[in-house]
Tab-separated table of C-alpha atoms in Angstrom:
chain	number	residue	atom	x	y	z
Y	1	UNK	CA	41.259	0.410	6.910
Y	2	UNK	CA	39.607	2.097	3.726
Y	3	UNK	CA	36.126	2.654	6.559
Y	4	UNK	CA	34.118	4.681	4.021
Y	5	UNK	CA	30.559	3.845	6.560
Y	6	UNK	CA	27.903	7.232	5.635
Y	7	UNK	CA	25.475	7.868	3.007
Y	8	UNK	CA	25.399	11.101	1.367
Y	9	UNK	CA	23.441	13.664	3.985
Y	10	UNK	CA	22.587	15.492	1.143
Y	11	UNK	CA	21.347	14.039	-1.826
Y	12	UNK	CA	19.906	15.273	-5.538
Y	13	UNK	CA	16.406	15.043	-5.994
Y	14	UNK	CA	14.934	10.958	-6.877
Y	15	UNK	CA	13.105	9.961	-10.111
Y	16	UNK	CA	10.792	8.922	-7.720
Y	17	UNK	CA	10.316	12.324	-5.882
Y	18	UNK	CA	10.462	14.403	-9.084
Y	19	UNK	CA	7.821	12.139	-10.502
Y	20	UNK	CA	5.411	12.916	-7.268
Y	21	UNK	CA	7.413	15.172	-4.942
Y	22	UNK	CA	7.133	13.425	-1.250
Y	23	UNK	CA	4.481	14.400	1.395
Y	24	UNK	CA	5.361	16.676	3.905
Y	25	UNK	CA	6.521	14.737	7.794
Y	26	UNK	CA	4.463	12.107	9.146
Y	27	UNK	CA	2.290	14.162	12.242
Y	28	UNK	CA	3.231	10.727	14.751
Y	29	UNK	CA	7.411	11.445	14.509
Y	30	UNK	CA	5.946	14.206	16.761
Y	31	UNK	CA	4.439	15.660	19.954
Y	32	UNK	CA	3.895	12.372	21.517
Y	33	UNK	CA	2.025	13.139	25.153
Y	34	UNK	CA	1.756	9.439	25.746
Y	35	UNK	CA	5.043	7.775	24.937
Y	36	UNK	CA	5.937	5.099	22.385
Y	37	UNK	CA	5.476	2.256	23.806
Y	38	UNK	CA	2.675	-0.708	24.106
Y	39	UNK	CA	0.227	1.592	27.054
Y	40	UNK	CA	-0.076	4.652	24.494
Y	41	UNK	CA	-0.590	2.316	21.961
Y	42	UNK	CA	-4.114	0.478	24.105
Y	43	UNK	CA	-4.749	4.393	25.524
Y	44	UNK	CA	-5.151	5.320	21.747
Y	45	UNK	CA	-6.984	2.532	21.069
Y	46	UNK	CA	-9.345	2.767	23.689
Y	47	UNK	CA	-10.506	5.634	24.083
Y	48	UNK	CA	-10.906	6.845	19.796
Y	49	UNK	CA	-13.649	3.968	20.092
Y	50	UNK	CA	-15.925	5.346	23.172
Y	51	UNK	CA	-15.015	8.857	22.971
Y	52	UNK	CA	-17.215	10.651	19.292
Y	53	UNK	CA	-19.933	10.632	17.475
Y	54	UNK	CA	-20.990	6.363	17.605
Y	55	UNK	CA	-21.154	6.750	13.484
Y	56	UNK	CA	-17.816	7.290	13.039
Y	57	UNK	CA	-16.540	5.022	16.222
Y	58	UNK	CA	-14.781	2.570	14.408
Y	59	UNK	CA	-12.926	4.254	11.657
Y	60	UNK	CA	-11.798	6.025	14.741
Y	61	UNK	CA	-10.361	3.186	15.706
Y	62	UNK	CA	-8.581	2.017	12.829
Y	63	UNK	CA	-7.354	5.343	12.357
Y	64	UNK	CA	-5.677	4.560	15.502
Y	65	UNK	CA	-4.384	1.387	15.123
Y	66	UNK	CA	-2.940	2.750	11.523
Y	67	UNK	CA	-1.121	5.233	13.965
Y	68	UNK	CA	-0.049	3.171	16.068
Y	69	UNK	CA	1.296	1.124	12.956
Y	70	UNK	CA	3.021	4.283	11.543
Y	71	UNK	CA	5.023	4.700	15.194
Y	72	UNK	CA	6.568	1.191	16.044
Y	73	UNK	CA	7.510	1.698	11.438
Y	74	UNK	CA	9.337	4.358	13.379
Y	75	UNK	CA	11.004	2.829	16.003
Y	76	UNK	CA	11.906	-0.167	13.375
Y	77	UNK	CA	13.959	3.016	11.942
Y	78	UNK	CA	15.187	4.184	13.730
Y	79	UNK	CA	16.586	0.929	16.065
Y	80	UNK	CA	17.860	0.283	11.888
Y	81	UNK	CA	20.023	2.239	11.751
Y	82	UNK	CA	21.948	2.415	15.213
Y	83	UNK	CA	22.348	-2.111	13.645
Y	84	UNK	CA	24.181	-0.831	10.776
Y	85	UNK	CA	26.694	1.900	12.695
Y	86	UNK	CA	27.229	-1.627	14.814
Y	87	UNK	CA	27.823	-3.713	12.007
Y	88	UNK	CA	30.416	-1.095	11.102
Y	89	UNK	CA	31.741	-0.701	14.488
Y	90	UNK	CA	32.534	-4.541	14.545
Y	91	UNK	CA	34.061	-5.079	11.598
Y	92	UNK	CA	36.408	-2.696	11.650
Y	93	UNK	CA	38.563	-4.600	13.970
Y	94	UNK	CA	38.671	-7.718	11.364
Y	95	UNK	CA	40.606	-8.645	8.043
Y	96	UNK	CA	40.328	-6.138	5.337
Y	97	UNK	CA	37.870	-7.754	3.284
Y	98	UNK	CA	35.298	-8.805	6.406
Y	99	UNK	CA	36.495	-5.278	7.894
Y	100	UNK	CA	35.519	-3.386	4.078
Y	101	UNK	CA	32.255	-5.863	3.083
Y	102	UNK	CA	31.089	-4.889	6.294
Y	103	UNK	CA	31.334	-1.543	6.446
Y	104	UNK	CA	29.562	-1.815	3.225
Y	105	UNK	CA	26.715	-3.994	4.516
Y	106	UNK	CA	26.507	-1.569	7.136
Y	107	UNK	CA	25.311	1.396	4.238
Y	108	UNK	CA	23.427	-0.274	2.658
Y	109	UNK	CA	21.175	-1.654	6.134
Y	110	UNK	CA	21.350	1.738	6.831
Y	111	UNK	CA	19.462	2.461	3.606
Y	112	UNK	CA	17.454	0.501	4.459
Y	113	UNK	CA	16.426	2.335	7.575
Y	114	UNK	CA	16.662	5.472	5.635
Y	115	UNK	CA	13.916	4.201	2.800
Y	116	UNK	CA	11.619	2.489	6.113
Y	117	UNK	CA	11.792	5.987	7.498
Y	118	UNK	CA	10.349	7.918	4.281
Y	119	UNK	CA	7.960	5.174	3.425
Y	120	UNK	CA	6.359	6.870	6.803
Y	121	UNK	CA	5.760	10.403	5.879
Y	122	UNK	CA	4.068	7.734	2.326
Y	123	UNK	CA	2.049	6.095	5.133
Y	124	UNK	CA	0.666	8.663	6.254
Y	125	UNK	CA	-0.847	10.165	4.130
Y	126	UNK	CA	-3.405	6.631	3.100
Y	127	UNK	CA	-4.006	7.588	7.003
Y	128	UNK	CA	-4.583	11.216	7.101
Y	129	UNK	CA	-7.153	10.346	4.017
Y	130	UNK	CA	-9.118	8.146	6.750
Y	131	UNK	CA	-9.122	11.055	8.734
Y	132	UNK	CA	-11.316	13.027	6.275
Y	133	UNK	CA	-13.800	9.753	6.102
Y	134	UNK	CA	-14.088	9.847	10.120
Y	135	UNK	CA	-14.817	13.379	9.734
Y	136	UNK	CA	-18.092	13.075	7.594
Y	137	UNK	CA	-18.622	10.134	9.579
Y	138	UNK	CA	-18.817	12.582	12.890
Y	139	UNK	CA	-20.625	15.367	11.050
Y	140	UNK	CA	-24.187	13.090	9.360
Y	141	UNK	CA	-24.732	11.651	13.074
Y	142	UNK	CA	-26.051	14.717	14.191
Y	143	UNK	CA	-28.378	14.806	11.445
Y	144	UNK	CA	-29.273	11.187	11.666
Y	145	UNK	CA	-29.849	11.588	16.030
Y	146	UNK	CA	-32.309	15.035	14.950
Y	147	UNK	CA	-34.591	13.405	13.033
Y	148	UNK	CA	-34.377	10.301	14.850
Y	149	UNK	CA	-35.238	12.856	17.928
Y	150	UNK	CA	-38.272	14.307	16.381
Y	151	UNK	CA	-39.438	9.869	15.214
Y	152	UNK	CA	-39.404	9.511	18.951
Y	153	UNK	CA	-41.838	12.616	19.699
Y	154	UNK	CA	-44.270	12.318	17.272
Y	155	UNK	CA	-44.612	9.111	18.422
Y	156	UNK	CA	-45.027	9.690	21.889
Y	157	UNK	CA	-46.830	12.717	20.821
Y	158	UNK	CA	-49.169	10.511	18.738
Y	159	UNK	CA	-50.399	8.122	21.829
Y	160	UNK	CA	-50.152	10.473	24.582
Y	161	UNK	CA	-52.410	13.456	23.223
Y	162	UNK	CA	-53.344	12.240	19.878
Y	163	UNK	CA	-54.942	15.388	18.608
Y	164	UNK	CA	-51.791	17.942	19.078
Y	165	UNK	CA	-51.094	20.145	17.376
Y	166	UNK	CA	-47.962	20.037	17.759
Y	167	UNK	CA	-47.515	17.275	15.267
Y	168	UNK	CA	-47.729	18.999	12.578
Y	169	UNK	CA	-45.289	20.769	13.571
Y	170	UNK	CA	-43.125	18.211	14.291
Y	171	UNK	CA	-44.055	16.265	11.136
Y	172	UNK	CA	-43.316	18.704	8.998
Y	173	UNK	CA	-39.916	19.491	11.242
Y	174	UNK	CA	-39.507	15.265	10.987
Y	175	UNK	CA	-39.760	16.364	6.446
Y	176	UNK	CA	-36.561	18.792	7.029
Y	177	UNK	CA	-34.986	16.748	8.218
Y	178	UNK	CA	-35.154	14.000	6.503
Y	179	UNK	CA	-34.589	15.990	3.406
Y	180	UNK	CA	-31.138	17.326	4.894
Y	181	UNK	CA	-30.193	13.843	5.948
Y	182	UNK	CA	-30.165	12.676	2.086
Y	183	UNK	CA	-28.286	15.087	1.646
Y	184	UNK	CA	-25.685	13.792	4.050
Y	185	UNK	CA	-26.377	10.165	3.764
Y	186	UNK	CA	-25.354	10.360	0.234
Y	187	UNK	CA	-22.106	12.952	0.726
Y	188	UNK	CA	-21.040	10.171	3.081
Y	189	UNK	CA	-21.218	7.807	0.451
Y	190	UNK	CA	-19.561	9.819	-2.311
Y	191	UNK	CA	-17.036	11.095	0.155
Y	192	UNK	CA	-16.264	7.153	1.224
Y	193	UNK	CA	-16.347	5.611	-1.549
Y	194	UNK	CA	-13.655	8.246	-3.378
Y	195	UNK	CA	-11.691	8.773	-0.682
Y	196	UNK	CA	-11.275	4.922	-0.189
Y	197	UNK	CA	-9.850	4.547	-3.600
Y	198	UNK	CA	-7.543	7.858	-2.581
Y	199	UNK	CA	-5.784	6.609	0.324
Y	200	UNK	CA	-5.630	2.855	-0.382
Y	201	UNK	CA	-3.700	3.707	-3.209
Y	202	UNK	CA	-1.496	5.874	-1.370
Y	203	UNK	CA	-0.637	2.414	0.236
Y	204	UNK	CA	-0.340	0.629	-2.169
Y	205	UNK	CA	2.097	2.336	-4.462
Y	206	UNK	CA	4.440	3.730	-0.797
Y	207	UNK	CA	4.319	-0.495	-0.411
Y	208	UNK	CA	5.686	-1.034	-4.156
Y	209	UNK	CA	8.466	1.978	-4.384
Y	210	UNK	CA	9.435	0.362	-0.137
Y	211	UNK	CA	9.503	-3.275	-1.424
Y	212	UNK	CA	10.726	-2.732	-4.854
Y	213	UNK	CA	13.779	-0.709	-3.141
Y	214	UNK	CA	14.301	-3.390	-0.671
Y	215	UNK	CA	14.492	-5.503	-3.006
Y	216	UNK	CA	17.165	-3.944	-4.655
Y	217	UNK	CA	19.218	-3.841	-1.856
Y	218	UNK	CA	19.281	-6.798	-1.015
Y	219	UNK	CA	19.981	-7.866	-4.215
Y	220	UNK	CA	23.064	-5.103	-4.074
Y	221	UNK	CA	24.041	-6.882	-1.287
Y	222	UNK	CA	24.564	-9.805	-2.504
Y	223	UNK	CA	27.047	-9.136	-4.986
Y	224	UNK	CA	28.914	-7.590	-1.396
Y	225	UNK	CA	28.423	-10.517	-0.342
Y	226	UNK	CA	30.838	-12.313	-3.681
Y	227	UNK	CA	33.418	-10.381	-2.605
Y	228	UNK	CA	34.623	-12.785	0.734
Y	229	UNK	CA	36.877	-15.361	-0.276
Y	230	UNK	CA	35.381	-17.831	2.580
Y	231	UNK	CA	37.204	-20.304	1.441
Y	232	UNK	CA	38.711	-22.429	4.486
Y	233	UNK	CA	42.392	-22.366	4.785
Y	234	UNK	CA	44.312	-24.480	7.539
Y	235	UNK	CA	46.210	-23.238	10.451
Y	236	UNK	CA	48.888	-20.906	9.341
Y	237	UNK	CA	48.301	-20.519	6.508
Y	238	UNK	CA	47.500	-17.060	4.733
Y	239	UNK	CA	44.965	-15.735	2.442
Y	240	UNK	CA	45.574	-13.774	-0.268
Y	241	UNK	CA	45.989	-10.120	-0.023
Y	242	UNK	CA	42.070	-8.501	-0.751
Y	243	UNK	CA	41.415	-6.289	-3.593
Y	244	UNK	CA	37.659	-5.851	-3.377
Y	245	UNK	CA	37.937	-2.240	-2.516
Y	246	UNK	CA	36.865	-0.939	-5.889
Y	247	UNK	CA	34.186	-2.850	-6.643
Y	248	UNK	CA	32.683	-2.413	-3.313
Y	249	UNK	CA	32.558	0.756	-3.833
Y	250	UNK	CA	31.947	0.239	-6.937
Y	251	UNK	CA	28.524	-1.447	-5.676
Y	252	UNK	CA	27.471	0.673	-3.405
Y	253	UNK	CA	26.740	3.689	-5.917
Y	254	UNK	CA	24.731	1.849	-9.010
Y	255	UNK	CA	22.889	1.020	-5.556
Y	256	UNK	CA	22.261	4.191	-5.488
Y	257	UNK	CA	22.001	4.861	-9.061
Y	258	UNK	CA	19.626	2.161	-8.940
Y	259	UNK	CA	17.460	3.346	-5.464
Y	260	UNK	CA	17.875	7.588	-7.364
Y	261	UNK	CA	16.582	6.465	-10.726
Y	262	UNK	CA	14.338	4.128	-10.459
Y	263	UNK	CA	11.057	4.917	-10.175
Y	264	UNK	CA	6.301	3.750	-10.290
Y	265	UNK	CA	6.439	3.530	-14.008
Y	266	UNK	CA	9.946	1.126	-13.675
Y	267	UNK	CA	7.698	-0.752	-10.996
Y	268	UNK	CA	9.539	-4.302	-12.378
Y	269	UNK	CA	6.347	-6.626	-9.773
Y	270	UNK	CA	3.480	-6.259	-11.926
Y	271	UNK	CA	-0.134	-7.840	-10.963
Y	272	UNK	CA	-1.623	-10.505	-13.389
Y	273	UNK	CA	-5.564	-10.649	-12.742
Y	274	UNK	CA	-7.491	-14.595	-13.703
Y	275	UNK	CA	-10.587	-12.708	-12.964
Y	276	UNK	CA	-9.922	-10.717	-16.857
Y	277	UNK	CA	-7.912	-14.094	-18.380
Y	278	UNK	CA	-11.650	-15.591	-17.590
Y	279	UNK	CA	-12.970	-12.979	-19.203
Y	280	UNK	CA	-10.915	-12.859	-21.860
Y	281	UNK	CA	-11.371	-16.742	-22.303
Y	282	UNK	CA	-15.044	-16.378	-22.300
Y	283	UNK	CA	-14.790	-14.382	-24.981
Y	284	UNK	CA	-12.490	-16.506	-27.237
Y	285	UNK	CA	-14.696	-18.688	-26.873
Y	286	UNK	CA	-18.311	-17.503	-27.966
Y	287	UNK	CA	-16.635	-16.070	-31.044
Y	288	UNK	CA	-15.945	-19.833	-32.272
Y	289	UNK	CA	-18.797	-20.803	-31.061
Y	290	UNK	CA	-19.871	-17.682	-33.911
Y	291	UNK	CA	-18.008	-18.837	-36.329
Y	292	UNK	CA	-18.519	-21.880	-36.740
Y	293	UNK	CA	-22.560	-22.035	-36.238
Y	294	UNK	CA	-24.066	-24.356	-38.966
Y	295	UNK	CA	-27.064	-21.983	-40.937
Y	296	UNK	CA	-28.793	-24.812	-41.649
Y	297	UNK	CA	-27.468	-25.104	-45.681
Y	298	UNK	CA	-25.890	-26.964	-47.087
Y	299	UNK	CA	-22.343	-25.731	-47.465
Y	300	UNK	CA	-19.913	-26.637	-50.306
Y	301	UNK	CA	-16.994	-27.914	-49.202
Y	302	UNK	CA	-13.531	-28.355	-51.462
Y	303	UNK	CA	-10.794	-30.989	-50.961
Y	304	UNK	CA	-7.180	-29.781	-52.855
Y	305	UNK	CA	-5.776	-33.306	-53.529
Y	306	UNK	CA	-7.629	-36.382	-52.754
Y	307	UNK	CA	-5.469	-38.554	-51.492
Y	308	UNK	CA	-6.852	-41.706	-53.510
Y	309	UNK	CA	-7.739	-41.950	-57.194
Y	310	UNK	CA	-11.339	-42.781	-56.133
Y	311	UNK	CA	-14.834	-39.468	-56.401
Y	312	UNK	CA	-14.504	-38.189	-52.296
Y	313	UNK	CA	-17.318	-36.440	-50.866
Y	314	UNK	CA	-17.658	-34.620	-48.440
Y	315	UNK	CA	-20.861	-33.194	-46.845
Y	316	UNK	CA	-21.270	-30.658	-43.682
Y	317	UNK	CA	-21.985	-32.430	-40.813
Y	318	UNK	CA	-25.040	-30.275	-38.396
Y	319	UNK	CA	-24.844	-29.535	-35.050
């Protein structure tokens, strides 16, 4: 039956991996204490929003939600590989063309599961980068609380004992606390912007690679379908013998080569920004206005070949 279900277990690094080495395995693939289901998802999200410094709680919830997303993708990847195996098993007892094509389709679908598994590792880099911002927010919270505590103490003393010598001491402490807070807030502001750009660059690069590789697999999958003879037959009629084994094998090889040679520089889908086009259009309009601006002096206009023998006089039109 020419069963060839399986991709090479030991492969050379792809061009994308050589250009950008793959990240370590995602932390979501191990150390599961609360399980894989929705109960564990809900527990992680609610505890993240109720524990820890107040400043970091919203981002902590986001980080936990992204962890839930990654666990779901991991489940999809695992199920996808099982589906691929079952498709190949089901088609094994069919006619030669059905058996061969379903086997090769199983190879492609299994590869999709592998890509999703790789996508998780790259997506985790985005999540880990956001976690670093959460940690900075958590470290800034004590300086805010200290400044607020000193401010409250000063206000309380001024109400109870306006002449207390401790007010001066507290005001000096408040100056130092405000200086420390300014440094921490500036650091948080700078790091937040830097890490947001880095984090979402990780995510969008991973999405571009994953999406374009999926599109490649889909294209080769449709080529496999062309090998199936779907011409209706009458009862008792025999279909022509199937001779597409070499073609189907070559499609798989071509697909593997396309996936292995793909790099981010070769991405097909390119964003088109209409705002940039609009700005360039406005700039061009301004240049045209400057070139056509009349400075108040009469200009001589030459007419190469008048259409009549009468003298042709052309005067400049004042704007």
